[in-house]
Coordinates of C-alpha atoms and ligand atoms in Angstrom, one line a residue:
X11 CA 97.1 131.5 130.2
X12 CA 100.7 130.7 130.2
X13 CA 103.2 133.1 128.7
X14 CA 104.3 131.0 125.7
X15 CA 107.4 131.7 123.7
X16 CA 106.8 132.7 120.1
X17 CA 109.2 130.0 118.9
X18 CA 108.6 127.3 116.4
X19 CA 111.0 124.4 115.6
X20 CA 111.7 121.7 113.1
X21 CA 112.1 118.3 114.7
X22 CA 113.9 115.3 113.2
X23 CA 116.7 112.9 113.8
X24 CA 119.2 114.1 112.7
X25 CA 117.9 117.6 112.1
X26 CA 121.0 119.9 112.1
X27 CA 121.1 119.9 108.3
X28 CA 117.6 121.4 108.0
X29 CA 117.3 124.5 105.9
X30 CA 113.9 125.4 107.5
X31 CA 115.5 127.8 110.1
X32 CA 117.1 129.8 107.3
X33 CA 113.7 130.2 105.7
X34 CA 111.6 131.1 108.8
X35 CA 114.3 133.4 110.3
X36 CA 114.5 135.2 107.0
X37 CA 110.7 135.8 107.1
X38 CA 110.8 136.8 110.8
X39 CA 113.4 139.4 110.1
X40 CA 111.8 140.6 106.9
X41 CA 108.4 141.1 108.5
X42 CA 109.9 142.4 111.8
X43 CA 108.2 139.7 113.9
X44 CA 109.5 138.9 117.4
X45 CA 110.0 135.2 117.4
X46 CA 112.4 132.4 116.6
X47 CA 112.6 129.1 114.7
X48 CA 115.1 126.5 115.8
X49 CA 116.1 122.9 115.1
X50 CA 115.2 120.5 117.9
X51 CA 116.5 116.9 117.7
X52 CA 114.2 114.2 119.1
X53 CA 115.3 110.6 119.4
X54 CA 112.9 108.2 117.8
X55 CA 112.1 106.5 121.1
X56 CA 111.1 109.9 122.5
X57 CA 108.9 111.0 119.7
X58 CA 105.5 110.2 121.2
X59 CA 106.2 111.5 124.7
X60 CA 107.7 114.7 123.2
X61 CA 104.8 115.4 120.9
X62 CA 102.1 114.7 123.4
X63 CA 104.0 116.0 126.4
X64 CA 106.2 119.1 126.5
X65 CA 106.1 120.1 122.8
X66 CA 103.0 122.4 122.8
X67 CA 104.1 124.2 126.0
X68 CA 107.5 125.1 124.6
X69 CA 106.7 125.8 120.9
X70 CA 103.9 127.7 119.1
X71 CA 104.2 124.9 116.5
X72 CA 106.6 122.6 114.7
X73 CA 107.6 121.2 111.4
X74 CA 108.3 117.5 111.3
X75 CA 111.0 116.1 109.1
X76 CA 112.7 112.7 108.5
X77 CA 112.3 110.1 109.8
X78 CA 109.2 111.1 111.7
X79 CA 106.6 112.4 109.2
X80 CA 104.7 109.1 109.0
X81 CA 105.0 108.0 112.6
X82 CA 103.8 111.5 113.7
X83 CA 100.6 110.9 111.8
X84 CA 99.8 108.0 114.1
X85 CA 100.8 109.8 117.2
X86 CA 98.8 113.0 116.3
X87 CA 95.8 111.4 114.6
X88 CA 93.3 112.9 117.0
X89 CA 94.5 116.4 115.9
X90 CA 94.2 115.8 112.2
X91 CA 91.5 117.8 110.6
X92 CA 92.1 117.6 106.9
X93 CA 91.9 115.0 104.1
X94 CA 95.5 115.8 103.0
X95 CA 97.1 114.2 106.0
X96 CA 95.0 111.1 105.7
X97 CA 95.6 110.6 102.0
X98 CA 99.3 111.5 102.2
X99 CA 99.8 109.5 105.4
X100 CA 102.2 112.0 106.9
X101 CA 102.3 115.1 109.1
X102 CA 104.8 117.9 108.5
X103 CA 103.3 120.9 110.3
X104 CA 101.7 121.2 113.7
X105 CA 100.0 124.3 115.2
X106 CA 99.7 124.8 119.0
X107 CA 97.9 127.4 121.0
X108 CA 97.8 128.1 124.8
X109 CA 99.9 125.0 125.4
X110 CA 97.7 122.7 123.4
X111 CA 98.0 121.1 120.0
X112 CA 95.2 122.4 117.8
X113 CA 96.0 121.1 114.3
X114 CA 98.4 118.5 112.7
X115 CA 98.5 118.9 108.9
X116 CA 100.6 118.3 105.8
X117 CA 101.7 121.2 103.5
X118 CA 103.9 119.3 101.1
X119 CA 101.2 119.0 98.4
X120 CA 100.6 122.8 98.8
X121 CA 104.3 123.5 98.4
X122 CA 104.4 121.4 95.2
X123 CA 101.3 123.1 93.8
X124 CA 102.4 126.7 94.6
X125 CA 105.9 126.2 93.3
X126 CA 104.5 125.1 89.9
X127 CA 101.9 127.9 89.8
X128 CA 104.5 130.5 90.8
X129 CA 106.6 129.6 87.7
X130 CA 103.9 128.6 85.3
X131 CA 100.7 130.6 86.3
X132 CA 97.5 128.8 85.4
X133 CA 99.3 125.6 84.6
X134 CA 97.0 123.1 86.2
X135 CA 94.0 124.6 84.6
X136 CA 95.7 124.5 81.2
X137 CA 96.7 120.9 81.8
X138 CA 93.2 119.9 82.8
X139 CA 91.8 121.5 79.7
X140 CA 94.4 119.9 77.4
X141 CA 93.3 116.5 78.8
X142 CA 97.0 115.4 78.8
X143 CA 98.0 113.3 81.8
X144 CA 100.9 113.8 84.2
X145 CA 103.7 111.3 84.4
X146 CA 104.9 110.8 88.0
X147 CA 108.1 108.8 88.6
X148 CA 108.4 107.3 92.0
X149 CA 105.9 106.4 94.7
X150 CA 107.6 107.3 98.0
X151 CA 106.7 110.0 100.5
X152 CA 107.2 112.9 98.1
X153 CA 105.0 111.2 95.5
X154 CA 102.2 111.0 98.0
X155 CA 102.2 114.8 98.3
X156 CA 102.3 115.3 94.5
X157 CA 99.5 112.8 94.0
X158 CA 97.3 114.7 96.5
X159 CA 97.9 117.9 94.6
X160 CA 96.9 116.2 91.3
X161 CA 93.9 114.6 92.9
X162 CA 92.7 118.1 94.0
X163 CA 93.4 119.4 90.6
X164 CA 91.6 116.4 89.1
X165 CA 94.4 115.7 86.5
X166 CA 95.0 112.1 85.3
X167 CA 98.2 110.5 86.3
X168 CA 100.5 107.8 84.9
X169 CA 102.5 106.5 87.8
X170 CA 105.6 104.4 87.5
X171 CA 107.9 103.2 90.3
X172 CA 110.8 100.7 90.4
X173 CA 108.8 98.7 93.0
X174 CA 105.4 98.5 91.2
X175 CA 103.5 97.3 94.3
X176 CA 104.3 100.6 96.0
X177 CA 102.8 102.5 93.1
X178 CA 99.7 100.2 93.3
X179 CA 99.5 101.0 97.0
X180 CA 99.5 104.7 96.2
X181 CA 96.8 104.3 93.7
X182 CA 94.8 102.3 96.3
X183 CA 94.6 105.5 98.5
X184 CA 92.3 107.0 95.9
X185 CA 90.5 103.8 94.7
X186 CA 87.2 104.6 96.4
X187 CA 87.1 108.1 94.8
X188 CA 86.4 108.8 91.1
X189 CA 90.0 109.9 90.9
X190 CA 91.1 106.3 91.4
X191 CA 90.2 105.6 87.7
X192 CA 92.4 108.4 86.6
X193 CA 95.6 106.8 88.0
X194 CA 97.3 104.4 85.7
X195 CA 100.2 102.4 87.0
X196 CA 102.8 101.2 84.5
X197 CA 105.9 99.1 84.9
X198 CA 109.2 101.0 85.5
X199 CA 110.7 99.5 82.4
X200 CA 108.0 101.2 80.3
X201 CA 108.3 104.6 81.8
X202 CA 109.6 106.1 78.6
X203 CA 106.6 105.2 76.5
X204 CA 104.0 107.7 77.6
X205 CA 106.3 110.7 77.3
X206 CA 104.8 111.7 73.9
X207 CA 101.4 112.2 75.4
X208 CA 102.1 113.7 78.9
X209 CA 101.8 117.4 79.6
X210 CA 103.8 117.3 82.8
X211 CA 106.7 115.1 83.9
X212 CA 107.5 114.9 87.7
X213 CA 110.4 113.1 89.2
X214 CA 109.7 112.3 92.8
X215 CA 112.4 109.6 93.1
X216 CA 115.7 110.3 94.8
X217 CA 117.5 109.6 91.5
X218 CA 119.5 112.6 90.3
X219 CA 120.3 113.7 93.8
X220 CA 123.9 114.5 94.6
X221 CA 125.7 111.2 95.3
X222 CA 122.9 109.1 93.7
X223 CA 122.7 107.6 90.2
X224 CA 120.9 109.8 87.7
X225 CA 117.4 109.2 86.6
X226 CA 118.3 107.8 83.2
X227 CA 115.1 108.5 81.3
X228 CA 115.7 109.6 77.7
X229 CA 113.5 112.5 76.8
X230 CA 113.6 111.9 73.1
X231 CA 109.8 111.3 72.9
X232 CA 108.8 114.1 75.3
X233 CA 106.2 116.5 73.9
X234 CA 107.7 119.9 73.4
X235 CA 105.0 121.6 75.4
X236 CA 105.5 119.4 78.5
X237 CA 106.7 121.0 81.7
X238 CA 109.3 119.1 83.7
X239 CA 109.9 119.3 87.4
X240 CA 112.1 117.5 89.9
X241 CA 111.6 117.4 93.6
X242 CA 115.4 116.9 94.0
X243 CA 117.0 120.3 94.6
X244 CA 120.6 119.3 95.3
X245 CA 121.8 119.9 92.7
X246 CA 119.3 122.6 91.8
X247 CA 119.4 121.7 88.1
X248 CA 119.4 118.0 87.9
X249 CA 120.5 116.1 84.8
X250 CA 116.8 115.6 84.1
X251 CA 116.1 119.4 84.2
X252 CA 119.2 120.1 82.2
X253 CA 118.2 117.7 79.5
X254 CA 114.6 119.0 79.4
X255 CA 115.8 122.6 79.2
X256 CA 118.2 121.7 76.5
X257 CA 115.3 120.4 74.4
X258 CA 113.4 123.6 75.0
X259 CA 110.9 122.2 77.5
X260 CA 109.9 124.5 80.4
X261 CA 111.4 123.4 83.7
X262 CA 110.7 124.1 87.4
X263 CA 113.3 123.2 90.0
X264 CA 112.5 121.6 93.3
X265 CA 113.7 124.3 95.7
X266 CA 110.5 126.2 95.5
X267 CA 108.5 123.3 96.9
X268 CA 110.6 123.4 100.1
X269 CA 110.0 127.2 100.4
X270 CA 106.3 127.1 99.6
X271 CA 105.5 124.2 101.9
X272 CA 106.8 126.5 104.7
X273 CA 104.2 129.2 104.0
X274 CA 101.2 127.9 105.9
X275 CA 103.2 127.0 109.0
X276 CA 104.7 130.5 109.2
X277 CA 101.3 132.1 108.6
X278 CA 99.7 130.0 111.4
X279 CA 102.4 130.5 113.9
X280 CA 103.4 134.1 113.3
X281 CA 100.2 135.6 111.8
X282 CA 101.6 136.8 108.5
X283 CA 101.4 135.1 105.1
X284 CA 105.0 135.3 103.9
X285 CA 106.2 135.6 100.3
X286 CA 108.6 133.3 98.5
X287 CA 110.9 135.7 96.7
X288 CA 114.1 135.4 94.6
X289 CA 115.9 136.9 97.6
X290 CA 114.8 134.0 99.8
X291 CA 115.9 131.5 97.2
X292 CA 119.3 133.1 97.0
X293 CA 119.7 133.1 100.8
X294 CA 118.7 129.4 101.0
X295 CA 121.1 128.5 98.1
X296 CA 123.8 130.4 99.9
X297 CA 123.2 128.6 103.2
X298 CA 123.1 125.2 101.4
X299 CA 126.3 125.9 99.5
X300 CA 125.9 126.3 95.8
X301 CA 125.5 123.0 94.0
Ligands
ATR459 P1 110.8 110.0 99.8 O1 110.0 109.8 101.0 O2 111.8 111.2 99.9 O3 110.0 110.1 98.5 P2 111.5 107.3 99.6 O4 110.2 107.0 100.2 O5 112.6 106.5 100.0 O6 111.8 108.8 99.7 O7 111.3 107.1 98.0 C1 112.3 107.2 97.2 C2 111.7 106.9 95.8 O8 112.8 106.8 94.9 C3 111.0 105.6 95.6 O9 110.0 105.8 94.7 C4 112.0 104.7 95.2 O10 111.6 103.5 94.5 P3 111.3 102.1 95.3 O11 109.9 102.3 95.9 O12 111.4 101.1 94.3 O13 112.3 102.0 96.4 C5 112.8 105.6 94.3 N1 114.2 105.1 94.1 C6 115.2 105.2 94.9 N2 116.3 104.6 94.4 C7 116.0 104.2 93.1 C8 116.7 103.5 92.1 N3 118.0 103.2 92.2 N4 116.0 103.3 90.9 C9 114.7 103.6 90.8 N5 114.0 104.2 91.8 C10 114.6 104.5 92.9

């Protein structure tokens, strides 16, 4: 057996901005584990050769970020073992052992689920019992992870995206399952209408992100018990979350999704299930610059 370094990495192009090293290095230090986590830039034309070539002999595993999550799925398909990757259509975490790739998976849906449950314990069960649907805005990569979580939780969804055909394509991923009937696609112009009935509002669009226009969805009709979350975490409290909070709705910001999606990777590479704590949040916020 080769003497492999206990080092994981995040690959992307560009990748220098990634906050993942801050998260994993915090955990390595906290749990006193010998190892490292670095950024590793890969040029798009080198992705396949890197993943199938040197990668497993230099890293114990990797995270995959933009713009490679989808293309990595095709390159690593033979190592995919779970339904999540196939439904989401993207790989973000890879595990290697003894110089070989052993699993290529996706933890985004888990990060979304655990972030909500950390802030609102028992929420999905409550929602399921209430029979109220979830409103998901957007149908891009982030929405695919959110939908997979809601599919596992068996909670009905009203899905709305500026480009309706993308929302229809996302529904089509579940069409052969019973859950397909629980996904209703509505036109973007009508996104405000269901707010009275939904128990959970999720923004997965990039609207509201620093430098982008705001989401612009009046919450006047939103049910007072509805929980609101935003996958945007720069700024931490988006206009959507501010407005929801101002009305007395419970809010969950998007930073926790980033932190929780990192948990299965760390556990698989370094052998310890790490905790997402307030201290970790503060350190990541500090590293990112407070916005
Ligand atoms: P990600 O993979 O991070 O989710 P993405 O795939 O580019 O990013 O998706 C961005 C989402 O934000 C999409 O749902 C996109 O809608 P379209 O499918 O119509 O492009 C949505 N989005 C981006 N800019 C938008 C805008 N100005 N108005 C409405 N929706 C927008």
